[in-house]
Tab-separated table of C-alpha atoms in Angstrom:
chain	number	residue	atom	x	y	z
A	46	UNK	CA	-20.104	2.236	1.515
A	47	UNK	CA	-17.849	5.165	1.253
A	48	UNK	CA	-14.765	2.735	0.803
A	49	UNK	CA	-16.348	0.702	-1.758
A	50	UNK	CA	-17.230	4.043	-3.743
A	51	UNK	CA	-13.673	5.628	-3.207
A	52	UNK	CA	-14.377	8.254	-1.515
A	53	UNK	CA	-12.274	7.060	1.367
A	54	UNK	CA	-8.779	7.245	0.668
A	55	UNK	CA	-7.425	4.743	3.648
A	56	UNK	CA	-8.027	3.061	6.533
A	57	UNK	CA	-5.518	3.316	9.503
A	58	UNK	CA	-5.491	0.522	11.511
A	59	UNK	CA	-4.138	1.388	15.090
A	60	UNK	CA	-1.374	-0.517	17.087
A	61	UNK	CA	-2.080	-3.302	14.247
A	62	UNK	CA	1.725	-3.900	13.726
A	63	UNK	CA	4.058	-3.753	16.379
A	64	UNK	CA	6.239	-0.274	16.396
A	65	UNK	CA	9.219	-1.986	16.767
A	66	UNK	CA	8.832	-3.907	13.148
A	67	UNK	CA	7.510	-0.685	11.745
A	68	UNK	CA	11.244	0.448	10.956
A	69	UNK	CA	12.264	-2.691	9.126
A	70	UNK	CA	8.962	-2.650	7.117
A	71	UNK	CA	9.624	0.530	6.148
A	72	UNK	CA	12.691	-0.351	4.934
A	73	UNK	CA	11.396	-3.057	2.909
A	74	UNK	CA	8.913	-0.830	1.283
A	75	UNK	CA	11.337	1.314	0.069
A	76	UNK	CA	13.763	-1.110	-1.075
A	77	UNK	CA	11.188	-2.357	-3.027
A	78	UNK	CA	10.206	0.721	-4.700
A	79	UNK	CA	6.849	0.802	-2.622
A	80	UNK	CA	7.231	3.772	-1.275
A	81	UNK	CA	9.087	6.604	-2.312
A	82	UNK	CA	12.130	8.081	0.731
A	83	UNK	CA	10.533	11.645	1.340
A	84	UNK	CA	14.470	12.319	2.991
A	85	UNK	CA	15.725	11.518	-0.864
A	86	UNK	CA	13.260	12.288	-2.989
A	87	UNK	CA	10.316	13.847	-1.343
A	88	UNK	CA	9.326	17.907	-2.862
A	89	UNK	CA	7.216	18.514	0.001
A	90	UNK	CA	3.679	17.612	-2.202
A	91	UNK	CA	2.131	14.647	-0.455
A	92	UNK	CA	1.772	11.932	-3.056
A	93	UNK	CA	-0.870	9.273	-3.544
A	94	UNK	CA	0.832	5.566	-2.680
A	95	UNK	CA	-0.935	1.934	-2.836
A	96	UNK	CA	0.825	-1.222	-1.686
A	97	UNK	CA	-1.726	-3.782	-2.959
A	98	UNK	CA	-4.641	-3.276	-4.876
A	99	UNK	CA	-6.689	-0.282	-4.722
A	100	UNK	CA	-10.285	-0.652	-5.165
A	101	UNK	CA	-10.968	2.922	-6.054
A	102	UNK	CA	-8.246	2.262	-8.898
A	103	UNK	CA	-9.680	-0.619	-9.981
A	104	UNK	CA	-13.385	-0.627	-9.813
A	105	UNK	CA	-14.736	0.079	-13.003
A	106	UNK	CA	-12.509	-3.270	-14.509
A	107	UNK	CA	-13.576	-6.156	-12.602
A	108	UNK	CA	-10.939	-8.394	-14.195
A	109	UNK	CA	-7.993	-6.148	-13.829
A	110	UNK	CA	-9.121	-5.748	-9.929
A	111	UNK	CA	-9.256	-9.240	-9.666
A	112	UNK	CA	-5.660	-9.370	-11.742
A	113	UNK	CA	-3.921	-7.234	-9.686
A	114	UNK	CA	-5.502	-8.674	-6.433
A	115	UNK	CA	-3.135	-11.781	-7.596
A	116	UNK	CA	-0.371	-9.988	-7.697
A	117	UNK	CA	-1.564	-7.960	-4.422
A	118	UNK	CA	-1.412	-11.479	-2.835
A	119	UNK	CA	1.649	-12.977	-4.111
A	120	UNK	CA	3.374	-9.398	-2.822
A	121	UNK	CA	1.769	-9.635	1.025
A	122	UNK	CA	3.378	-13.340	1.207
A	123	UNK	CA	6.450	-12.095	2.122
A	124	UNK	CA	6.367	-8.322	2.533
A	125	UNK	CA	5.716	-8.796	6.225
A	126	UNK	CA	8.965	-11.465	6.662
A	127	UNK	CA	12.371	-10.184	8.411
């Protein structure tokens, strides 16, 4: 229940992409303004990024969860291609 109440802030998932892709994707998630480049832009202070939906962001409006989970969907149709 802690991730449905926001209190966890991730979930790592372990050797569940190949390290060899990890590059590219990385890449891609900066090319699409996803992720900031810490080695242009980073000032040291971690920063909080979410590529998809965040539940803890979105919890207390059901309708813009469910809104941005479209969008969250559309995005993860190709963000994993090339």
């Amino acid at each position: 229940m802690a991730l449905v109440h926001g209190e966890t802030p991730a979930i790592v998932l372990r050797g569940a992409y190949d390290p060899v892709d990890c590059e590219a994707l990385m890449k891609r998630f900066r090319e699409r303004e996803l992720l900031y480049d810490p080695r242009h832009n980073g000032d040291g202070r971690p920063r909080r990024v979410d590529i998809g939906t965040s539940f803890g962001s979105h919890r207390a409006d059901r309708e813009k969860f469910h809104a941005h989970s479209t969008q969250t969907h559309e995005l993860f149709s190709t963000l994993f291609e090339g």
